[in-house]
PDB file of C-alpha atoms in Angstrom:
ATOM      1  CA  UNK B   1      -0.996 154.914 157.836  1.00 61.00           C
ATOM      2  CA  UNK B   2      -1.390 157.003 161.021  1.00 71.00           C
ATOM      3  CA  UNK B   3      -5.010 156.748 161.114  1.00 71.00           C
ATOM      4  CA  UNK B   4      -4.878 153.346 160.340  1.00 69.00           C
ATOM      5  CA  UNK B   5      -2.585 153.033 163.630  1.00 72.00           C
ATOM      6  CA  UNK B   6      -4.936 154.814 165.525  1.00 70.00           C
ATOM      7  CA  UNK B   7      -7.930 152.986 164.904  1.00 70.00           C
ATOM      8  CA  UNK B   8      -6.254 150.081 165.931  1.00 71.00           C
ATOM      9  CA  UNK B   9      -4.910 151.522 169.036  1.00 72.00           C
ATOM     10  CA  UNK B  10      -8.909 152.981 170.091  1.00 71.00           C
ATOM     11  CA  UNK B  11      -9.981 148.892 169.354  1.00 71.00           C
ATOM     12  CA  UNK B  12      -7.337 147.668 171.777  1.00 73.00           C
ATOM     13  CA  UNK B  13      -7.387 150.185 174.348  1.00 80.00           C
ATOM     14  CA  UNK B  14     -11.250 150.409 174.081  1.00 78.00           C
ATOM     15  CA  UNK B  15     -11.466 146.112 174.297  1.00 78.00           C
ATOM     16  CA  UNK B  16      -9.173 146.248 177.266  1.00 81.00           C
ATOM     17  CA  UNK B  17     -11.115 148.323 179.150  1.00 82.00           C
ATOM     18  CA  UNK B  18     -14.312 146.819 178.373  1.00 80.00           C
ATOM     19  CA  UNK B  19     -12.185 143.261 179.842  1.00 79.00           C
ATOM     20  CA  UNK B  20     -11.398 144.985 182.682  1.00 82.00           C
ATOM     21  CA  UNK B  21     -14.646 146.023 183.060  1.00 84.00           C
ATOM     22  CA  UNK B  22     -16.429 143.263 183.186  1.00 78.00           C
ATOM     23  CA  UNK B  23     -13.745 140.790 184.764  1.00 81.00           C
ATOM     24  CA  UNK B  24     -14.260 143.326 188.094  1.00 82.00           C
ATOM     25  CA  UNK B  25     -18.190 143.335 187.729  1.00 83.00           C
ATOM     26  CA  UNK B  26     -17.442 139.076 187.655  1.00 80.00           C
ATOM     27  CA  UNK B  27     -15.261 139.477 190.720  1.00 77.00           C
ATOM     28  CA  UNK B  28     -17.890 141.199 192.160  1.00 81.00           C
ATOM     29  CA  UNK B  29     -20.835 138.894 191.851  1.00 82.00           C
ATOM     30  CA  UNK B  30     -18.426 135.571 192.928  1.00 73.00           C
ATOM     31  CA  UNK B  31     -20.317 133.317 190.866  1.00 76.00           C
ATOM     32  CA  UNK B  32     -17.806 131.454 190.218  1.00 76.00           C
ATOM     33  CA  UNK B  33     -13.882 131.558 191.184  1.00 80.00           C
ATOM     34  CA  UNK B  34     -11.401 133.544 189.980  1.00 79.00           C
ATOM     35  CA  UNK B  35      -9.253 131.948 188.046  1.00 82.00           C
ATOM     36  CA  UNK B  36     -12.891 130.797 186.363  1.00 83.00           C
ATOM     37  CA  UNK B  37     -13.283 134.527 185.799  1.00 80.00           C
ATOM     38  CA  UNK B  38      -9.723 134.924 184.513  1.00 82.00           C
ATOM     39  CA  UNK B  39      -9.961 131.529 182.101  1.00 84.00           C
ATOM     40  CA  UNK B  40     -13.372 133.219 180.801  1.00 83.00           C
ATOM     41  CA  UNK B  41     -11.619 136.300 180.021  1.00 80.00           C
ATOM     42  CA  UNK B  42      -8.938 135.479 178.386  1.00 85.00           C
ATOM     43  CA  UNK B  43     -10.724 133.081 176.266  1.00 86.00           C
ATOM     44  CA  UNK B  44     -12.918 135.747 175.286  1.00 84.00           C
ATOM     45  CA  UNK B  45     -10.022 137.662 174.760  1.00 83.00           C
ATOM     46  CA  UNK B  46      -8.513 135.268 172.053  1.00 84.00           C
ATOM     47  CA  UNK B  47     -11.488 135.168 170.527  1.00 86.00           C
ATOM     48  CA  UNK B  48     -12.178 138.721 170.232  1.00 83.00           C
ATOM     49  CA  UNK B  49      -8.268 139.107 168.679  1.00 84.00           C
ATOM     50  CA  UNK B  50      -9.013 136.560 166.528  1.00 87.00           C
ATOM     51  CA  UNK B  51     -11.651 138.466 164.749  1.00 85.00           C
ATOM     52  CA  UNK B  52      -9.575 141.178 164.876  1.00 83.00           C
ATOM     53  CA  UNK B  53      -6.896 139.337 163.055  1.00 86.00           C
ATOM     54  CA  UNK B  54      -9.336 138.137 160.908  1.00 89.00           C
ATOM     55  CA  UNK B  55     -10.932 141.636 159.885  1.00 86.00           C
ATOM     56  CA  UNK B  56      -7.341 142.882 159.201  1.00 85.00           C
ATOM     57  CA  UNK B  57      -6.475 140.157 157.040  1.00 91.00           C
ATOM     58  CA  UNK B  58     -10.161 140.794 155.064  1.00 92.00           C
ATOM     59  CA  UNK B  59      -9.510 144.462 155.107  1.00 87.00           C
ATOM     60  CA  UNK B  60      -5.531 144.317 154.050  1.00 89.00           C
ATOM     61  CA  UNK B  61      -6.844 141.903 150.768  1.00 94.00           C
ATOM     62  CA  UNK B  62      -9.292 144.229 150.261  1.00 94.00           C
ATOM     63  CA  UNK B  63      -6.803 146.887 149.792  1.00 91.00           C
ATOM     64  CA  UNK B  64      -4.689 144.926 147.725  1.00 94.00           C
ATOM     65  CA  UNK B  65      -7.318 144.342 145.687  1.00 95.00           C
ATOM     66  CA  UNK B  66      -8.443 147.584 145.100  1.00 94.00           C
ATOM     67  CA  UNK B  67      -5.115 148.937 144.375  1.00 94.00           C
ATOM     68  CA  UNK B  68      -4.849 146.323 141.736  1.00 95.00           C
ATOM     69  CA  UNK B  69      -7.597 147.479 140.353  1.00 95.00           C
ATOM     70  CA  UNK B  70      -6.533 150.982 140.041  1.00 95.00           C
ATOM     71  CA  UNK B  71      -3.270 149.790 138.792  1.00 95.00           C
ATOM     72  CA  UNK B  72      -4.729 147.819 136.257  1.00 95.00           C
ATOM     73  CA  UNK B  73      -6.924 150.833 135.485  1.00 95.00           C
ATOM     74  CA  UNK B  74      -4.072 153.189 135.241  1.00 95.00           C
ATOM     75  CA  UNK B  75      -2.348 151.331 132.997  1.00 95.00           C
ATOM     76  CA  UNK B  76      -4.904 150.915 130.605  1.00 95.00           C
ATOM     77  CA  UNK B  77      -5.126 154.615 130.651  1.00 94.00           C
ATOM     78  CA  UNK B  78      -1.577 155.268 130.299  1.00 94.00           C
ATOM     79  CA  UNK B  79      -1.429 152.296 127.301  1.00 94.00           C
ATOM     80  CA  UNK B  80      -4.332 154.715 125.613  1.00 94.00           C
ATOM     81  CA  UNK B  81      -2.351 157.869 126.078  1.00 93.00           C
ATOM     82  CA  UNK B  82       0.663 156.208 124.556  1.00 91.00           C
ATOM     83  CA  UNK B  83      -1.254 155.054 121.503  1.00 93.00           C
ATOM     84  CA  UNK B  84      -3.289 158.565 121.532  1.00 92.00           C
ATOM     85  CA  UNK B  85      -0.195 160.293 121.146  1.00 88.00           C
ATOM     86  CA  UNK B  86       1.613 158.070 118.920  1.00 88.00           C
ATOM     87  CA  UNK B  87      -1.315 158.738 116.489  1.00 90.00           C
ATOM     88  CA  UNK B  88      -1.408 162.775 117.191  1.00 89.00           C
ATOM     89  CA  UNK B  89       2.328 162.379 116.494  1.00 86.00           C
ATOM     90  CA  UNK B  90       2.059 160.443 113.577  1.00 86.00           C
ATOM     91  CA  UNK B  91      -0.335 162.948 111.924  1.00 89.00           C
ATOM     92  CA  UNK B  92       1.762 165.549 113.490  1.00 85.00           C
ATOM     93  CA  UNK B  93       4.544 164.431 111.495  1.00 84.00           C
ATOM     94  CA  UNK B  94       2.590 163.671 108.033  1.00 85.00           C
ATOM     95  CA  UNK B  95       1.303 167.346 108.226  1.00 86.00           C
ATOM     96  CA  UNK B  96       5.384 168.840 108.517  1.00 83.00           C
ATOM     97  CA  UNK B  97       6.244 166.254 105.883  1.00 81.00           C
ATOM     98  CA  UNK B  98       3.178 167.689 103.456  1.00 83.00           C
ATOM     99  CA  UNK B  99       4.036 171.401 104.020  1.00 81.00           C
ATOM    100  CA  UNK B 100       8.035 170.529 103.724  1.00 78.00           C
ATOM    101  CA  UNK B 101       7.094 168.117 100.002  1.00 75.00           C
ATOM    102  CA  UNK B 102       4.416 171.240  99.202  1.00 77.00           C
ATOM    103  CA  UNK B 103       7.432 174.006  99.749  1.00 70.00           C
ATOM    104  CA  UNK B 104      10.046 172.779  98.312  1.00 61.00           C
ATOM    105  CA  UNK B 105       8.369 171.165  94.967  1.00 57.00           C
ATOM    106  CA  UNK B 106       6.226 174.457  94.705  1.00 56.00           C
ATOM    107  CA  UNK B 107       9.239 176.343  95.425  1.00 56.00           C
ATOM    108  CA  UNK B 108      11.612 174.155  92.411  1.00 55.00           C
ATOM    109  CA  UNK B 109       9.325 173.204  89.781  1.00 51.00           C
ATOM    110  CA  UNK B 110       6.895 175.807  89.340  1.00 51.00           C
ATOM    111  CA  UNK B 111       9.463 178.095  88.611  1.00 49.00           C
ATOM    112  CA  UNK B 112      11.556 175.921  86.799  1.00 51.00           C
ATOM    113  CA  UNK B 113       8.997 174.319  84.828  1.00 53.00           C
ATOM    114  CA  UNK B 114       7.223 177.933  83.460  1.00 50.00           C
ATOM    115  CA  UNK B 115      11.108 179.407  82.600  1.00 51.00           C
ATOM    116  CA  UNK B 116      12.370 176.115  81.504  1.00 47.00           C
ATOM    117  CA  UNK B 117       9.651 176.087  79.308  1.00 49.00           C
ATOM    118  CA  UNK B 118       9.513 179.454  78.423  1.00 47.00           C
ATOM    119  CA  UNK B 119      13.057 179.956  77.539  1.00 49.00           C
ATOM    120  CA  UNK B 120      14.018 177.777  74.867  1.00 49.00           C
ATOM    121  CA  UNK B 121      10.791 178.042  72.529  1.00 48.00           C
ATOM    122  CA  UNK B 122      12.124 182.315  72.785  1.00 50.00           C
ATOM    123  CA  UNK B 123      15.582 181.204  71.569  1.00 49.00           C
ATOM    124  CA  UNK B 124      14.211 179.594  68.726  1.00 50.00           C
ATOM    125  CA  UNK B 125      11.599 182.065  67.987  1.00 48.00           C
ATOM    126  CA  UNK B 126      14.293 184.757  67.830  1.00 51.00           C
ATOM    127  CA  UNK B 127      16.664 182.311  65.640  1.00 50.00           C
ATOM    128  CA  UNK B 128      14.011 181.560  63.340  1.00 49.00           C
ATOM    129  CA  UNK B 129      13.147 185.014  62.569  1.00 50.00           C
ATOM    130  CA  UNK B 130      16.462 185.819  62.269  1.00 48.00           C
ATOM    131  CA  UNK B 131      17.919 182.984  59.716  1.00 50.00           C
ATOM    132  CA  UNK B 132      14.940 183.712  57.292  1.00 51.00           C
ATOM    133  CA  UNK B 133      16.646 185.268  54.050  1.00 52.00           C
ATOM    134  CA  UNK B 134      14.893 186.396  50.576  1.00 50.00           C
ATOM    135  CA  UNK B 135      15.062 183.792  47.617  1.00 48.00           C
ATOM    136  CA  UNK B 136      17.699 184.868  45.029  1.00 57.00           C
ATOM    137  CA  UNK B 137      20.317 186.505  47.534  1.00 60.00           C
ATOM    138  CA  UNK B 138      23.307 188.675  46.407  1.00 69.00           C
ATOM    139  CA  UNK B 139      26.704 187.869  48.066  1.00 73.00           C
ATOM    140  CA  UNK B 140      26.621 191.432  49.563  1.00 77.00           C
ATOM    141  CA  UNK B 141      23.423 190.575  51.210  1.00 74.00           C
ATOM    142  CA  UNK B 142      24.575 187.260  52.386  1.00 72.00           C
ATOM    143  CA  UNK B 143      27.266 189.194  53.728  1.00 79.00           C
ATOM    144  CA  UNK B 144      24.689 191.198  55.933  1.00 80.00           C
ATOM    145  CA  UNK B 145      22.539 188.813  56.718  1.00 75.00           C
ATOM    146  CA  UNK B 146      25.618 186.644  58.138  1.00 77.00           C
ATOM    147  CA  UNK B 147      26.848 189.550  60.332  1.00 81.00           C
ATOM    148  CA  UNK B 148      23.228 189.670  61.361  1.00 80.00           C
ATOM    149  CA  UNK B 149      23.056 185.728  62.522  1.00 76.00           C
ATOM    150  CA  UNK B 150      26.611 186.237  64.223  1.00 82.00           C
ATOM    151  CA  UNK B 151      24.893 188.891  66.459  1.00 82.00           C
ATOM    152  CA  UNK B 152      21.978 186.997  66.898  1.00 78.00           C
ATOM    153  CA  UNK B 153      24.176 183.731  68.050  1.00 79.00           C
ATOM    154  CA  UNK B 154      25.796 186.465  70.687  1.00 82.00           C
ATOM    155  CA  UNK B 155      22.791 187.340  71.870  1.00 82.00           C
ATOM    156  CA  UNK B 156      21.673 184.124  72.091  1.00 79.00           C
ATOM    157  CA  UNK B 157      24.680 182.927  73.885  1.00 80.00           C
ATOM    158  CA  UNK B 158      24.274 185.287  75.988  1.00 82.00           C
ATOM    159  CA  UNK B 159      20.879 184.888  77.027  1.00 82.00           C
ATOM    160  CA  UNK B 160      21.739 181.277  77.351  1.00 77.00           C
ATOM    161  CA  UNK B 161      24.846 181.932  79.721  1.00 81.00           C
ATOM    162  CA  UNK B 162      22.644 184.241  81.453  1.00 84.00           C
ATOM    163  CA  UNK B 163      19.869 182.172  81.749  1.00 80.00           C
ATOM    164  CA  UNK B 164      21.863 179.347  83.131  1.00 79.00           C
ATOM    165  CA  UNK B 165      23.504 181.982  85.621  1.00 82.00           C
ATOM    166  CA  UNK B 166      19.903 182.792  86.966  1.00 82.00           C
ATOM    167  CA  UNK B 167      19.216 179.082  87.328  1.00 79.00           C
ATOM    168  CA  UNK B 168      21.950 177.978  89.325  1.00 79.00           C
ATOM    169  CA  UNK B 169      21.633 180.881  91.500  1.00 82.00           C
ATOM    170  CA  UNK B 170      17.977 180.062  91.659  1.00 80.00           C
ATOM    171  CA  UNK B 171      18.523 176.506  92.884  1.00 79.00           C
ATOM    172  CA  UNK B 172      21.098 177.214  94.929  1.00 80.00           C
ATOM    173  CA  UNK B 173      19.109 179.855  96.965  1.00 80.00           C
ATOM    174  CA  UNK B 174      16.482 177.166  96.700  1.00 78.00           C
ATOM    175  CA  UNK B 175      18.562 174.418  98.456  1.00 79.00           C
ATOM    176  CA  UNK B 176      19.566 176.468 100.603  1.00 82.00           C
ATOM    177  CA  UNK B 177      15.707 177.741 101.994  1.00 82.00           C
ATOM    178  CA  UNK B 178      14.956 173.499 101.650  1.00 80.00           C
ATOM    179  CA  UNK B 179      18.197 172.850 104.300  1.00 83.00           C
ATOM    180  CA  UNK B 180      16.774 175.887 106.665  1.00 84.00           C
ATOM    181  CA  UNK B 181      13.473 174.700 105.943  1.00 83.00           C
ATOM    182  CA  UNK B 182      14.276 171.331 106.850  1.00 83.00           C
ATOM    183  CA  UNK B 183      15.879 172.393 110.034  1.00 87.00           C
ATOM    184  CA  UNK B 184      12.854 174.223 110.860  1.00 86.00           C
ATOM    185  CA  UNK B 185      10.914 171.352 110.459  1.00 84.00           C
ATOM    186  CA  UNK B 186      13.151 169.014 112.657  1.00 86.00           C
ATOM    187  CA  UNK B 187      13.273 171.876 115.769  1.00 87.00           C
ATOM    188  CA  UNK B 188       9.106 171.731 115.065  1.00 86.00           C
ATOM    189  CA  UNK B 189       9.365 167.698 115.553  1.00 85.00           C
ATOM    190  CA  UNK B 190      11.491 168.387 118.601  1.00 86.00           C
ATOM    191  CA  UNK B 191       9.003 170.679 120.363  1.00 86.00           C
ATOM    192  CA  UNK B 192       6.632 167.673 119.503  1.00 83.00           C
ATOM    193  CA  UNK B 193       8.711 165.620 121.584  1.00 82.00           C
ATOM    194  CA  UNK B 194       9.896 163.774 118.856  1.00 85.00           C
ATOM    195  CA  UNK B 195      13.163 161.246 119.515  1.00 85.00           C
ATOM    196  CA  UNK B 196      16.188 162.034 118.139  1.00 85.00           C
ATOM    197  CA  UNK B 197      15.871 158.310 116.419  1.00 87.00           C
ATOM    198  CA  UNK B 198      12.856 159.197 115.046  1.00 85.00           C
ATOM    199  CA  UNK B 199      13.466 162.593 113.851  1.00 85.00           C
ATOM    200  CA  UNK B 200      16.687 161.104 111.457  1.00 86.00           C
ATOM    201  CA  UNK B 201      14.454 158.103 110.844  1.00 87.00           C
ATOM    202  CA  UNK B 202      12.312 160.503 109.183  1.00 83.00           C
ATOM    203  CA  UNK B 203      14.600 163.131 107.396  1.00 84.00           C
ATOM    204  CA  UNK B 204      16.176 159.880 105.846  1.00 86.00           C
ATOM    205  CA  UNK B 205      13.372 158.009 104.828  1.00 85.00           C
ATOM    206  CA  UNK B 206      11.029 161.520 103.424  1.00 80.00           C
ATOM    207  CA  UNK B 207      12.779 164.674 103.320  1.00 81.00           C
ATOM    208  CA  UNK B 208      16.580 163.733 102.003  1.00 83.00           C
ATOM    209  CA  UNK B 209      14.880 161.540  99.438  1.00 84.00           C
ATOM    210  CA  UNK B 210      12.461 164.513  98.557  1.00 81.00           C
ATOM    211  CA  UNK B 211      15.673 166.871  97.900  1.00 80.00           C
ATOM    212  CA  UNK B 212      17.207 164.103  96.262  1.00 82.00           C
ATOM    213  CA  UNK B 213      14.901 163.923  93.745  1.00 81.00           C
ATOM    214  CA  UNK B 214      14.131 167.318  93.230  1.00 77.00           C
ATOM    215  CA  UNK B 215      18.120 167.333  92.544  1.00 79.00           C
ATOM    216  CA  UNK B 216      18.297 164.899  89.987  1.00 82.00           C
ATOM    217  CA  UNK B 217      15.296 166.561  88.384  1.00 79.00           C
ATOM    218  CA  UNK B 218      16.949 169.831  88.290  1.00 77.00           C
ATOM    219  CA  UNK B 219      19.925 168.804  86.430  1.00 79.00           C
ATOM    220  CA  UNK B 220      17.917 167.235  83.829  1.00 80.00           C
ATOM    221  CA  UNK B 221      16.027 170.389  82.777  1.00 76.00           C
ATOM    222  CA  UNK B 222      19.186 172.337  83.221  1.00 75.00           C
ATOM    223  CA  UNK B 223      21.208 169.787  80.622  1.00 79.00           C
ATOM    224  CA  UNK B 224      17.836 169.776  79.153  1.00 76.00           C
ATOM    225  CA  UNK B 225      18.041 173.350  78.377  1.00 72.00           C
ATOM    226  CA  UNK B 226      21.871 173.088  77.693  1.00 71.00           C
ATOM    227  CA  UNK B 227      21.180 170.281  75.017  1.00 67.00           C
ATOM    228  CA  UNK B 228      18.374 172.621  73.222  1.00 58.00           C
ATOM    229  CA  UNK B 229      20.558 175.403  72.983  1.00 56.00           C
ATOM    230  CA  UNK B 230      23.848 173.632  71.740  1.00 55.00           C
ATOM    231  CA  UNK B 231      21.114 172.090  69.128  1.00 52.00           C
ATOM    232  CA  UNK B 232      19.879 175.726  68.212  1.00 50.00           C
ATOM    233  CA  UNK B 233      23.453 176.137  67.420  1.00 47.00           C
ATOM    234  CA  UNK B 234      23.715 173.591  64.833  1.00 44.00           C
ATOM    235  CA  UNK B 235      21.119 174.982  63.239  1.00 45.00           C
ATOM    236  CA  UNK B 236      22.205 178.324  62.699  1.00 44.00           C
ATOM    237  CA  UNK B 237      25.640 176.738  61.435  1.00 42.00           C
ATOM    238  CA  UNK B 238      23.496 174.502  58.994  1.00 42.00           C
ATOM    239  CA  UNK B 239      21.580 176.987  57.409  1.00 44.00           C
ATOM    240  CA  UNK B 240      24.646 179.368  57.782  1.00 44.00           C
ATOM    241  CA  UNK B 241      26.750 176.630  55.432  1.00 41.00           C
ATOM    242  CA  UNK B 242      23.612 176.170  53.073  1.00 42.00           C
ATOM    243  CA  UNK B 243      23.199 179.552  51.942  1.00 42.00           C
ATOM    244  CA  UNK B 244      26.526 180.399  50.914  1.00 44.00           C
TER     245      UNK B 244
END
């Protein structure tokens, strides 16, 4: 701005002295008269701040369109970076999502899957050796082999309250490491500049659903493994019953 208003200063200062200038070298020659000379001056003199006018009014909307133009430019810009980042946040987010679903499923179900597994085919190994009794029997042996199956169903109970013990601890530990995890995991979409919107948009819609299910799966193995048990049970009171 101040160099523009000191161009235009030099143009009039350096016009008005050219005027002058020549209106004296006129005066001098008396050609003509002087208020000729004066008339012919200041008609130049509109003329030449005419043009002036004229070249600020061309300059001025050249300006304006050039910042336009870089206005226009910068927003296209700025409309890529939005949509850049939007995408670098989106995969941003799918990656924390993965590594949260990877955690706590790996975490839950491998575990519980190979003990779940594991547990109930011992309990019946260990019955069924146990209940298996010579043909032709005395009642003195029956006897013995009875005391036998009642401390096999104690151990078996407790191995069953014990294993059930382990679980829940287990799981609970487990929730627990999902809920830091998943705090974790929101501070990480915070330093992403995530909004707060989004951030609950997303623990709602992936990760609560994720523990939710992991949950319901839980208790099914657990009553899963409560069922088989209470069923190895009624076997040892069946054949229990039979052989006497």
């Amino acid at each position: 701005a101040n160099r523009k208003k000191c161009i235009i200063q030099m143009d009039e200062t350096f016009i008005s002295a050219l005027l002058r200038k020549y209106t004296k070298t006129l005066e001098t020659i008396s050609y003509i008269s002087l208020s000729d000379i004066h008339r012919l001056i200041n008609q130049e003199a509109m003329m030449l701040n005419q043009a002036l006018l004229s070249n600020r009014r061309a300059l001025a909307k050249l300006f304006l369109n050039q910042t336009e133009k870089n206005l226009q430019k910068l927003f296209f810009y700025r409309m890529r970076w939005e949509d850049k980042l939007q995408n670098w946040k989106r995969i941003k987010g799918t990656e924390i999502i993965g590594r949260f679903q990877n955690s706590g499923e790996a975490a839950v179900f491998w575990w519980c899957n190979g003990t779940l597994k594991a547990e109930p085919n011992n309990l019946f190994g260990v019955l069924f050796c146990s209940t298996t009794t010579p043909p032709g029997c005395s009642r003195n042996k029956v006897s013995d082999w009875y005391a036998r199956l009642t401390a096999v169903n104690e151990q078996i109970d407790h191995m069953h309250f014990e294993t059930l013990s382990k679980l829940q601890k287990y799981y609970e530990g487990t929730w627990q490491d999902c809920m830091t995890k998943m705090e974790n995991f929101k501070e990480e979409l915070i330093n992403y500049e995530f909004s707060k919107e989004q951030i609950q948009d997303t623990v709602d819609a992936e990760m609560l659903p994720l523990l939710g299910n992991c949950q319901k799966q839980v208790e099914k193995q657990l009553e899963a493994l409560e069922v088989g048990s209470t069923d190895c049970y009624f076997v040892v009171f069946f054949k229990h019953i039979y052989c006497y």
